[in-house]
């Protein structure tokens, strides 16, 4: 009880959206905005929408609507106004002047969530970079405003001061971004070394991707608990947007001696700020190097088709659009589907939350990532000891016999290795 009293009350926000008929499901976008506000630890006090043919260039909403927003903000005690779209710097400024409250847009909100959640040094650096990059073009807008103010008052010295100050700020931010990028490169190098090690091991890499809150972490956890090398190394799964910000890699083996690495990643969202995708590029690189993607879809969400489109677009941006995929329609328990799991071509309908379909999915992944493997028998002379040790490490050894003329190895290995050591194959 005491603790609750000490806790700071969340900031109350009023959500504002303009429907210009471009959004296939405008209402859903507003619902998502409310979830984003909650994830950013704010309390939604009210919501107001407007239908317009075009957004107002200066104020985003219509001039008449501004009065209504101000009145509603007062009525519901809002301390900030949150807009569904990205606002231009001058719109933020004008709205701020009119409404006398902080103006936040969707991108701000996403950046705030990421800032709250970032745990590792890498994530923190990535968020700071994205924030500064977001600010930089907006400084130019502020610069315009100050210049105009200087011009209106007729004082050229004012203009000069404003210009100088902003130029200084711009340089400072530029400098900090460069510093951050260097630090990120350093951190990224460690990640790269780890990834290279995994690649060299020839153990296939599989990445979970998809819209935020679809159930990616839940799938990772259920697989890790049942088939993980370290079953208690689970990650956070939660009914909240952007629960996962860090990439986690776990090794999975169902007992068929066909292990694979499974990676959980940050979820995607409609209108995910481009700068954020860019800043998180090194974390998301894991996706680019995967042999197979498991695209997780919340099948119970009526907007799942649109969310799949967002996923496809984001994967393309990450240069991962051509990687083979298994599509998992998760949360099928909420869709009155029976029986579960169900397989249709390469698609799985399952319920990870209820632990339904996890083994089947893991086995389907195995089959796919080991499709390029085959069994064969090598006879490796003792003079080629390096080849024998390579195979022992990289292939699944089914039997081994030390003979006079060399080691007879019956192995299940990758076709590339078969080609490479063709001269030693005896059957
Ligand atoms: N009903 C139902 N709920 C599920 C199922 N799978 C996951 N959930 C719930 O969906 C919510 C989101 O799951 P997560 O695994 O955290 O989703 P995520 O894709 O990792 O989300 P982000 O990390 O935010 O991108 C959690 O509350 C889960 O318990 C399922 O099969 N059925
Ligand atoms: Mg997650």
Short mmCIF file of C-alpha atoms and ligand atoms in Angstrom, two decimals:
data_model
loop_
_atom_site.label_atom_id
_atom_site.label_comp_id
_atom_site.label_asym_id
_atom_site.label_seq_id
_atom_site.Cartn_x
_atom_site.Cartn_y
_atom_site.Cartn_z
CA UNK A 1 0.00 0.00 0.00
CA UNK A 2 2.76 2.38 1.02
CA UNK A 3 4.72 1.46 -2.03
CA UNK A 4 1.80 2.40 -4.25
CA UNK A 5 1.64 5.83 -2.64
CA UNK A 6 5.31 6.46 -3.24
CA UNK A 7 5.13 5.39 -6.88
CA UNK A 8 4.84 8.27 -9.32
CA UNK A 9 1.48 8.53 -11.02
CA UNK A 10 1.72 7.87 -14.76
CA UNK A 11 1.53 10.85 -17.08
CA UNK A 12 -1.99 11.29 -18.46
CA UNK A 13 -2.18 11.59 -22.22
CA UNK A 14 -4.80 12.50 -24.79
CA UNK A 15 -4.55 10.58 -28.07
CA UNK A 16 -5.24 12.40 -31.33
CA UNK A 17 -5.62 10.77 -34.74
CA UNK A 18 -6.45 12.06 -38.17
CA UNK A 19 -8.11 9.68 -40.59
CA UNK A 20 -7.27 10.70 -44.14
CA UNK A 21 -8.49 7.39 -45.54
CA UNK A 22 -4.99 6.01 -46.14
CA UNK A 23 -5.00 3.59 -43.25
CA UNK A 24 -6.72 0.26 -44.06
CA UNK A 25 -7.85 0.05 -40.45
CA UNK A 26 -7.69 3.41 -38.76
CA UNK A 27 -9.40 2.33 -35.55
CA UNK A 28 -6.88 -0.43 -35.07
CA UNK A 29 -4.05 2.05 -35.52
CA UNK A 30 -5.55 4.14 -32.70
CA UNK A 31 -5.86 1.06 -30.49
CA UNK A 32 -2.24 0.31 -31.17
CA UNK A 33 -1.34 3.89 -30.25
CA UNK A 34 -3.09 3.38 -26.91
CA UNK A 35 -1.06 0.18 -26.31
CA UNK A 36 2.11 2.05 -27.22
CA UNK A 37 1.22 4.79 -24.73
CA UNK A 38 0.69 2.16 -22.03
CA UNK A 39 3.97 0.47 -22.90
CA UNK A 40 5.60 3.90 -22.51
CA UNK A 41 4.13 3.93 -18.98
CA UNK A 42 1.54 6.61 -19.70
CA UNK A 43 -2.17 6.61 -18.87
CA UNK A 44 -4.62 7.18 -21.71
CA UNK A 45 -7.07 9.80 -20.43
CA UNK A 46 -8.98 10.36 -23.66
CA UNK A 47 -9.01 10.07 -27.40
CA UNK A 48 -10.14 12.27 -30.24
CA UNK A 49 -10.19 11.59 -33.98
CA UNK A 50 -10.88 13.66 -37.03
CA UNK A 51 -11.66 12.73 -40.62
CA UNK A 52 -9.93 14.96 -43.13
CA UNK A 53 -9.14 14.82 -46.83
CA UNK A 54 -5.69 16.24 -46.16
CA UNK A 55 -3.85 16.91 -42.96
CA UNK A 56 -3.41 20.55 -42.09
CA UNK A 57 0.10 21.58 -43.04
CA UNK A 58 0.61 23.93 -40.12
CA UNK A 59 -1.29 22.16 -37.37
CA UNK A 60 -1.83 18.61 -38.62
CA UNK A 61 -5.44 18.73 -37.33
CA UNK A 62 -8.00 21.23 -38.63
CA UNK A 63 -7.87 24.69 -37.05
CA UNK A 64 -11.33 24.30 -35.51
CA UNK A 65 -10.34 20.96 -34.01
CA UNK A 66 -7.55 22.58 -32.02
CA UNK A 67 -10.08 24.26 -29.71
CA UNK A 68 -11.84 20.95 -29.21
CA UNK A 69 -8.56 19.19 -28.38
CA UNK A 70 -7.67 21.92 -25.89
CA UNK A 71 -11.07 21.62 -24.20
CA UNK A 72 -10.94 17.83 -24.01
CA UNK A 73 -7.36 17.93 -22.72
CA UNK A 74 -8.48 20.20 -19.91
CA UNK A 75 -11.54 18.07 -19.14
CA UNK A 76 -9.61 14.83 -18.86
CA UNK A 77 -6.56 16.35 -17.19
CA UNK A 78 -4.16 15.37 -19.97
CA UNK A 79 -0.55 16.41 -19.42
CA UNK A 80 0.65 15.49 -22.92
CA UNK A 81 -0.93 15.18 -26.35
CA UNK A 82 0.02 12.12 -28.41
CA UNK A 83 -0.48 12.09 -32.19
CA UNK A 84 -0.76 8.91 -34.22
CA UNK A 85 1.56 9.97 -37.01
CA UNK A 86 4.92 11.57 -37.41
CA UNK A 87 4.60 15.33 -37.14
CA UNK A 88 6.81 17.82 -38.89
CA UNK A 89 8.95 20.03 -36.67
CA UNK A 90 6.82 23.07 -37.45
CA UNK A 91 3.60 21.19 -36.65
CA UNK A 92 5.03 20.23 -33.24
CA UNK A 93 5.97 23.85 -32.63
CA UNK A 94 2.63 25.28 -33.74
CA UNK A 95 0.61 22.72 -31.82
CA UNK A 96 2.72 23.32 -28.73
CA UNK A 97 1.99 27.03 -28.95
CA UNK A 98 -1.73 26.45 -29.42
CA UNK A 99 -2.23 23.70 -26.86
CA UNK A 100 0.41 24.69 -24.34
CA UNK A 101 1.19 21.06 -23.59
CA UNK A 102 4.05 18.79 -24.71
CA UNK A 103 3.34 17.32 -28.15
CA UNK A 104 4.43 13.76 -28.79
CA UNK A 105 4.13 11.69 -31.95
CA UNK A 106 4.15 7.95 -32.58
CA UNK A 107 7.87 7.89 -33.23
CA UNK A 108 8.58 9.68 -29.91
CA UNK A 109 6.47 7.13 -28.14
CA UNK A 110 8.29 4.17 -29.68
CA UNK A 111 11.64 5.79 -28.88
CA UNK A 112 10.48 6.33 -25.27
CA UNK A 113 9.50 2.67 -24.92
CA UNK A 114 12.84 1.57 -26.27
CA UNK A 115 14.62 3.95 -23.89
CA UNK A 116 12.71 2.57 -20.89
CA UNK A 117 13.32 -1.06 -21.86
CA UNK A 118 16.89 -0.94 -23.09
CA UNK A 119 18.98 -3.08 -20.74
CA UNK A 120 22.24 -3.90 -22.42
CA UNK A 121 24.90 -1.36 -23.32
CA UNK A 122 24.32 -2.09 -26.98
CA UNK A 123 20.58 -1.46 -26.78
CA UNK A 124 21.17 1.76 -24.83
CA UNK A 125 23.65 3.03 -27.40
CA UNK A 126 21.27 2.11 -30.21
CA UNK A 127 18.39 3.97 -28.61
CA UNK A 128 20.46 7.08 -27.98
CA UNK A 129 21.63 7.07 -31.60
CA UNK A 130 18.07 6.75 -32.86
CA UNK A 131 16.89 9.57 -30.59
CA UNK A 132 19.60 11.95 -31.72
CA UNK A 133 19.07 11.07 -35.36
CA UNK A 134 15.39 11.80 -34.87
CA UNK A 135 16.21 15.16 -33.29
CA UNK A 136 18.73 16.31 -35.86
CA UNK A 137 16.39 17.26 -38.73
CA UNK A 138 14.06 18.81 -36.17
CA UNK A 139 16.76 21.18 -35.08
CA UNK A 140 16.65 22.65 -38.56
CA UNK A 141 12.97 23.36 -37.99
CA UNK A 142 13.79 25.07 -34.72
CA UNK A 143 16.46 27.02 -36.52
CA UNK A 144 13.90 28.21 -39.07
CA UNK A 145 11.63 29.33 -36.26
CA UNK A 146 14.33 31.29 -34.53
CA UNK A 147 15.37 32.90 -37.80
CA UNK A 148 11.81 33.93 -38.43
CA UNK A 149 11.50 35.35 -34.94
CA UNK A 150 14.71 37.28 -35.51
CA UNK A 151 13.39 38.54 -38.84
CA UNK A 152 10.06 39.60 -37.36
CA UNK A 153 11.68 41.66 -34.66
CA UNK A 154 14.01 43.10 -37.24
CA UNK A 155 17.02 42.27 -35.13
CA UNK A 156 19.72 40.67 -37.21
CA UNK A 157 21.86 40.00 -34.15
CA UNK A 158 19.08 37.83 -32.73
CA UNK A 159 19.07 35.79 -35.88
CA UNK A 160 22.81 35.47 -35.74
CA UNK A 161 22.73 34.23 -32.14
CA UNK A 162 20.03 31.70 -32.93
CA UNK A 163 21.92 30.48 -35.96
CA UNK A 164 25.15 30.12 -34.05
CA UNK A 165 23.54 28.33 -31.12
CA UNK A 166 21.78 25.88 -33.37
CA UNK A 167 24.82 25.29 -35.49
CA UNK A 168 26.67 24.51 -32.28
CA UNK A 169 23.95 22.13 -31.12
CA UNK A 170 23.92 20.47 -34.50
CA UNK A 171 27.66 19.95 -34.39
CA UNK A 172 27.47 18.60 -30.83
CA UNK A 173 24.81 16.11 -31.84
CA UNK A 174 26.70 15.14 -34.99
CA UNK A 175 29.78 14.59 -32.88
CA UNK A 176 27.90 12.48 -30.32
CA UNK A 177 26.34 10.37 -33.10
CA UNK A 178 29.81 9.70 -34.50
CA UNK A 179 31.03 8.70 -31.03
CA UNK A 180 28.05 6.43 -30.50
CA UNK A 181 28.54 4.79 -33.87
CA UNK A 182 32.15 4.00 -32.98
CA UNK A 183 31.13 2.52 -29.64
CA UNK A 184 28.43 0.51 -31.37
CA UNK A 185 30.96 -0.81 -33.85
CA UNK A 186 33.09 -2.03 -30.96
CA UNK A 187 30.17 -3.77 -29.30
CA UNK A 188 29.07 -5.06 -32.69
CA UNK A 189 32.47 -6.65 -33.22
CA UNK A 190 32.01 -8.92 -30.19
CA UNK A 191 28.64 -9.93 -31.55
CA UNK A 192 30.20 -10.58 -34.94
CA UNK A 193 32.87 -12.82 -33.43
CA UNK A 194 30.19 -14.84 -31.64
CA UNK A 195 28.13 -15.07 -34.81
CA UNK A 196 31.12 -16.16 -36.88
CA UNK A 197 31.84 -18.88 -34.32
CA UNK A 198 28.28 -20.11 -34.66
CA UNK A 199 28.50 -19.99 -38.45
CA UNK A 200 31.75 -21.94 -38.46
CA UNK A 201 30.20 -24.58 -36.29
CA UNK A 202 27.86 -25.34 -39.20
CA UNK A 203 24.98 -25.60 -36.77
CA UNK A 204 22.03 -24.05 -38.59
CA UNK A 205 20.76 -20.69 -37.39
CA UNK A 206 17.05 -20.05 -37.12
CA UNK A 207 15.50 -16.68 -36.23
CA UNK A 208 12.06 -15.89 -34.85
CA UNK A 209 10.67 -12.78 -36.51
CA UNK A 210 7.30 -11.05 -36.67
CA UNK A 211 5.01 -8.37 -35.40
CA UNK A 212 5.40 -7.32 -31.78
CA UNK A 213 3.36 -9.37 -29.28
CA UNK A 214 2.82 -12.27 -31.73
CA UNK A 215 4.42 -14.82 -29.40
CA UNK A 216 8.05 -15.08 -30.55
CA UNK A 217 9.53 -15.19 -27.04
CA UNK A 218 6.86 -17.68 -25.95
CA UNK A 219 7.93 -20.05 -28.75
CA UNK A 220 11.59 -19.64 -27.83
CA UNK A 221 10.85 -20.35 -24.16
CA UNK A 222 8.72 -23.44 -24.77
CA UNK A 223 11.43 -24.85 -27.07
CA UNK A 224 14.22 -24.02 -24.63
CA UNK A 225 12.35 -25.61 -21.72
CA UNK A 226 11.82 -28.84 -23.64
CA UNK A 227 14.83 -29.09 -25.92
CA UNK A 228 17.30 -26.45 -24.80
CA UNK A 229 20.85 -27.12 -23.80
CA UNK A 230 20.13 -24.89 -20.79
CA UNK A 231 16.39 -25.33 -20.14
CA UNK A 232 16.15 -22.56 -17.56
CA UNK A 233 17.59 -19.87 -19.83
CA UNK A 234 14.26 -18.42 -20.82
CA UNK A 235 13.52 -14.84 -21.88
CA UNK A 236 10.74 -12.42 -20.94
CA UNK A 237 7.34 -13.09 -22.52
CA UNK A 238 4.64 -10.56 -21.76
CA UNK A 239 1.39 -9.18 -23.14
CA UNK A 240 2.90 -5.85 -24.04
CA UNK A 241 4.33 -4.18 -27.13
CA UNK A 242 8.11 -4.45 -27.43
CA UNK A 243 8.63 -6.80 -24.50
CA UNK A 244 11.81 -7.97 -26.23
CA UNK A 245 14.51 -5.51 -27.18
CA UNK A 246 17.56 -7.72 -26.97
CA UNK A 247 18.51 -10.50 -29.30
CA UNK A 248 18.90 -13.83 -27.49
CA UNK A 249 20.35 -16.95 -29.02
CA UNK A 250 19.70 -20.42 -27.59
CA UNK A 251 20.73 -23.84 -28.72
CA UNK A 252 17.95 -26.39 -29.31
CA UNK A 253 18.12 -30.15 -29.94
CA UNK A 254 15.04 -32.38 -29.93
CA UNK A 255 17.12 -35.51 -29.45
CA UNK A 256 17.63 -36.40 -33.11
CA UNK A 257 21.13 -35.03 -32.96
CA UNK A 258 20.14 -32.21 -35.28
CA UNK A 259 20.79 -29.15 -33.18
CA UNK A 260 20.06 -25.61 -34.28
CA UNK A 261 20.49 -22.13 -32.86
CA UNK A 262 17.26 -20.26 -32.22
CA UNK A 263 17.29 -16.47 -32.06
CA UNK A 264 14.59 -14.26 -30.53
CA UNK A 265 14.50 -10.70 -31.86
CA UNK A 266 12.81 -7.36 -31.36
CA UNK A 267 9.31 -7.28 -32.82
CA UNK A 268 8.25 -5.16 -35.77
CA UNK A 269 5.41 -2.63 -35.83
CA UNK A 270 3.57 -0.54 -38.36
CA UNK A 271 5.37 2.77 -38.94
CA UNK A 272 8.47 1.55 -37.06
CA UNK A 273 10.75 4.56 -37.31
CA UNK A 274 13.29 3.99 -40.02
CA UNK A 275 16.03 5.45 -37.81
CA UNK A 276 15.28 2.84 -35.19
CA UNK A 277 15.57 -0.02 -37.67
CA UNK A 278 18.86 1.49 -38.76
CA UNK A 279 20.11 1.93 -35.19
CA UNK A 280 19.14 -1.63 -34.32
CA UNK A 281 20.67 -2.96 -37.50
CA UNK A 282 23.54 -4.77 -35.79
CA UNK A 283 21.17 -6.52 -33.38
CA UNK A 284 18.89 -7.37 -36.26
CA UNK A 285 21.82 -8.61 -38.36
CA UNK A 286 21.26 -11.97 -36.69
CA UNK A 287 18.15 -12.18 -38.84
CA UNK A 288 20.08 -11.52 -42.03
CA UNK A 289 22.46 -14.40 -41.37
CA UNK A 290 19.79 -16.93 -40.46
CA UNK A 291 19.38 -20.08 -42.58
CA UNK A 292 15.67 -20.12 -41.82
CA UNK A 293 13.15 -17.65 -40.43
CA UNK A 294 10.15 -18.59 -38.33
CA UNK A 295 7.65 -15.85 -38.97
CA UNK A 296 5.30 -15.71 -36.00
CA UNK A 297 1.83 -14.30 -36.61
CA UNK A 298 -0.87 -13.58 -34.03
CA UNK A 299 -3.59 -15.49 -35.87
CA UNK A 300 -6.22 -14.23 -33.43
CA UNK A 301 -5.60 -10.62 -34.45
CA UNK A 302 -8.00 -9.57 -37.17
CA UNK A 303 -5.25 -7.42 -38.64
CA UNK A 304 -2.79 -10.26 -38.98
CA UNK A 305 -2.59 -9.94 -42.79
CA UNK A 306 -1.55 -6.32 -42.52
CA UNK A 307 0.95 -7.23 -39.81
CA UNK A 308 2.45 -9.87 -42.10
CA UNK A 309 2.87 -7.18 -44.74
CA UNK A 310 4.71 -4.98 -42.22
CA UNK A 311 6.94 -7.95 -41.39
CA UNK A 312 7.64 -8.58 -45.08
CA UNK A 313 8.51 -4.90 -45.63
CA UNK A 314 10.80 -4.77 -42.58
CA UNK A 315 12.57 -8.00 -43.58
CA UNK A 316 13.19 -6.51 -47.00
CA UNK A 317 14.70 -3.44 -45.38
CA UNK A 318 16.99 -5.76 -43.40
CA UNK A 319 17.98 -7.60 -46.59
CA UNK A 320 16.41 -10.76 -45.22
CA UNK A 321 13.45 -10.94 -47.58
CA UNK A 322 14.76 -13.97 -49.48
CA UNK A 323 15.54 -16.25 -46.55
CA UNK A 324 13.28 -19.34 -46.48
CA UNK A 325 10.44 -19.09 -43.96
CA UNK A 326 8.14 -21.26 -41.94
CA UNK A 327 5.02 -19.32 -41.02
CA UNK A 328 3.55 -19.97 -37.60
CA UNK A 329 -0.02 -18.84 -37.06
CA UNK A 330 0.14 -18.64 -33.29
CA UNK A 331 -2.64 -18.15 -30.71
CA UNK A 332 -4.86 -20.43 -32.81
CA UNK A 333 -6.50 -21.48 -29.51
CA UNK A 334 -8.39 -18.19 -29.67
CA UNK A 335 -9.72 -18.96 -33.15
CA UNK A 336 -11.78 -22.09 -32.47
CA UNK A 337 -9.54 -24.21 -34.67
CA UNK A 338 -9.45 -27.93 -34.22
CA UNK A 339 -7.41 -30.00 -34.05
CA UNK A 340 -4.24 -28.21 -33.06
CA UNK A 341 -1.52 -28.18 -34.20
CA UNK A 342 -2.31 -28.19 -37.89
CA UNK A 343 0.08 -28.08 -40.80
CA UNK A 344 -0.80 -26.65 -44.19
CA UNK A 345 2.14 -26.70 -46.60
CA UNK A 346 4.91 -24.87 -44.78
CA UNK A 347 2.53 -23.15 -42.39
CA UNK A 348 1.77 -24.22 -38.85
CA UNK A 349 -1.32 -23.36 -36.81
CA UNK A 350 -0.53 -23.78 -33.16
CA UNK A 351 -0.77 -22.33 -29.65
CA UNK A 352 2.63 -21.78 -28.13
CA UNK A 353 1.02 -20.24 -25.06
CA UNK A 354 -0.60 -23.60 -24.29
CA UNK A 355 2.50 -25.51 -25.36
CA UNK A 356 0.61 -26.96 -28.33
CA UNK A 357 2.62 -27.71 -31.45
CA UNK A 358 6.09 -26.92 -30.12
CA UNK A 359 7.61 -30.36 -30.72
CA UNK A 360 6.03 -30.53 -34.18
CA UNK A 361 7.42 -27.11 -35.04
CA UNK A 362 10.90 -27.96 -33.74
CA UNK A 363 10.91 -31.13 -35.86
CA UNK A 364 9.72 -29.25 -38.94
CA UNK A 365 12.56 -26.78 -38.41
CA UNK A 366 15.04 -29.65 -38.09
CA UNK A 367 13.85 -31.22 -41.31
CA UNK A 368 14.14 -27.99 -43.19
CA UNK A 369 17.54 -26.89 -41.94
CA UNK A 370 19.03 -30.34 -42.32
CA UNK A 371 17.49 -30.96 -45.74
CA UNK A 372 20.89 -30.37 -47.29
CA UNK A 373 22.44 -33.16 -45.24
CA UNK A 374 23.01 -36.72 -46.31
CA UNK A 375 24.59 -39.87 -44.96
CA UNK A 376 27.80 -41.22 -46.41
CA UNK A 377 30.87 -43.26 -45.51
CA UNK A 378 34.37 -41.77 -45.65
CA UNK A 379 37.66 -43.59 -45.46
CA UNK A 380 40.17 -41.06 -44.21
CA UNK A 381 43.84 -42.02 -44.31
CA UNK A 382 45.82 -41.30 -41.14
CA UNK A 383 47.88 -38.77 -43.12
CA UNK A 384 44.72 -36.60 -43.44
CA UNK A 385 44.06 -36.31 -39.71
CA UNK A 386 42.77 -32.74 -40.09
CA UNK A 387 39.89 -33.98 -42.30
CA UNK A 388 38.94 -36.61 -39.74
CA UNK A 389 38.92 -34.09 -36.91
CA UNK A 390 36.92 -31.63 -39.04
CA UNK A 391 34.24 -34.25 -39.66
CA UNK A 392 34.16 -35.32 -36.03
CA UNK A 393 33.40 -31.75 -35.09
CA UNK A 394 31.06 -30.69 -37.87
CA UNK A 395 29.16 -33.82 -38.85
CA UNK A 396 26.96 -36.15 -36.96
CA UNK A 397 29.03 -39.32 -36.57
CA UNK A 398 26.95 -42.47 -36.85
CA UNK A 399 29.87 -44.90 -36.49
CA UNK A 400 33.66 -44.93 -36.53
CA UNK A 401 36.16 -47.72 -37.13
CA UNK A 402 39.96 -47.53 -36.95
CA UNK A 403 41.40 -49.69 -39.74
CA UNK A 404 44.85 -50.25 -41.08
CA UNK A 405 44.30 -48.00 -44.09
CA UNK A 406 42.58 -45.21 -42.15
CA UNK A 407 39.46 -44.25 -40.18
CA UNK A 408 36.15 -45.40 -41.59
CA UNK A 409 33.58 -42.78 -40.69
CA UNK A 410 29.85 -43.19 -41.28
CA UNK A 411 28.46 -39.69 -40.96
CA UNK A 412 25.46 -37.52 -41.58
CA UNK A 413 26.94 -34.36 -42.99
CA UNK A 414 26.31 -31.27 -45.07
CA UNK A 415 26.41 -31.68 -48.84
CA UNK A 416 29.07 -29.00 -49.05
CA UNK A 417 31.34 -31.14 -46.86
CA UNK A 418 30.58 -34.16 -49.02
CA UNK A 419 31.69 -32.22 -52.09
CA UNK A 420 34.77 -30.95 -50.33
CA UNK A 421 35.95 -34.41 -49.25
CA UNK A 422 34.54 -36.36 -52.18
CA UNK A 423 37.89 -38.12 -52.71
CA UNK A 424 37.50 -39.93 -49.36
CA UNK A 425 33.94 -41.14 -49.87
CA UNK A 426 33.66 -44.90 -50.23
CA UNK A 427 29.87 -45.29 -50.22
N1 LIG B 1 -3.90 -17.19 -26.12
C1 LIG B 1 -2.61 -17.28 -26.42
N2 LIG B 1 -1.75 -16.35 -25.97
C2 LIG B 1 -0.44 -16.49 -26.31
C3 LIG B 1 0.01 -17.55 -27.12
N3 LIG B 1 1.34 -17.40 -27.32
C4 LIG B 1 1.70 -16.28 -26.65
N4 LIG B 1 0.64 -15.73 -26.03
C5 LIG B 1 0.65 -14.50 -25.21
O1 LIG B 1 0.93 -13.38 -26.03
C6 LIG B 1 1.68 -12.39 -25.30
C7 LIG B 1 2.92 -11.99 -26.07
O2 LIG B 1 3.83 -13.04 -26.13
P1 LIG B 1 5.39 -12.81 -26.36
O3 LIG B 1 5.98 -14.17 -26.55
O4 LIG B 1 5.95 -11.93 -25.32
O5 LIG B 1 5.36 -12.03 -27.76
P2 LIG B 1 6.59 -11.47 -28.63
O6 LIG B 1 6.30 -11.78 -30.05
O7 LIG B 1 7.87 -11.99 -28.09
O8 LIG B 1 6.44 -9.92 -28.38
P3 LIG B 1 7.55 -8.73 -28.38
O9 LIG B 1 8.77 -9.22 -27.69
O10 LIG B 1 6.87 -7.64 -27.66
O11 LIG B 1 7.79 -8.39 -29.81
C8 LIG B 1 2.00 -13.03 -23.95
O12 LIG B 1 1.10 -12.53 -23.01
C9 LIG B 1 1.78 -14.51 -24.19
O13 LIG B 1 1.39 -15.20 -23.02
C10 LIG B 1 -0.96 -18.53 -27.56
O14 LIG B 1 -0.66 -19.49 -28.26
N5 LIG B 1 -2.24 -18.32 -27.19
MG1 LIG B 2 9.43 -11.03 -27.28
#
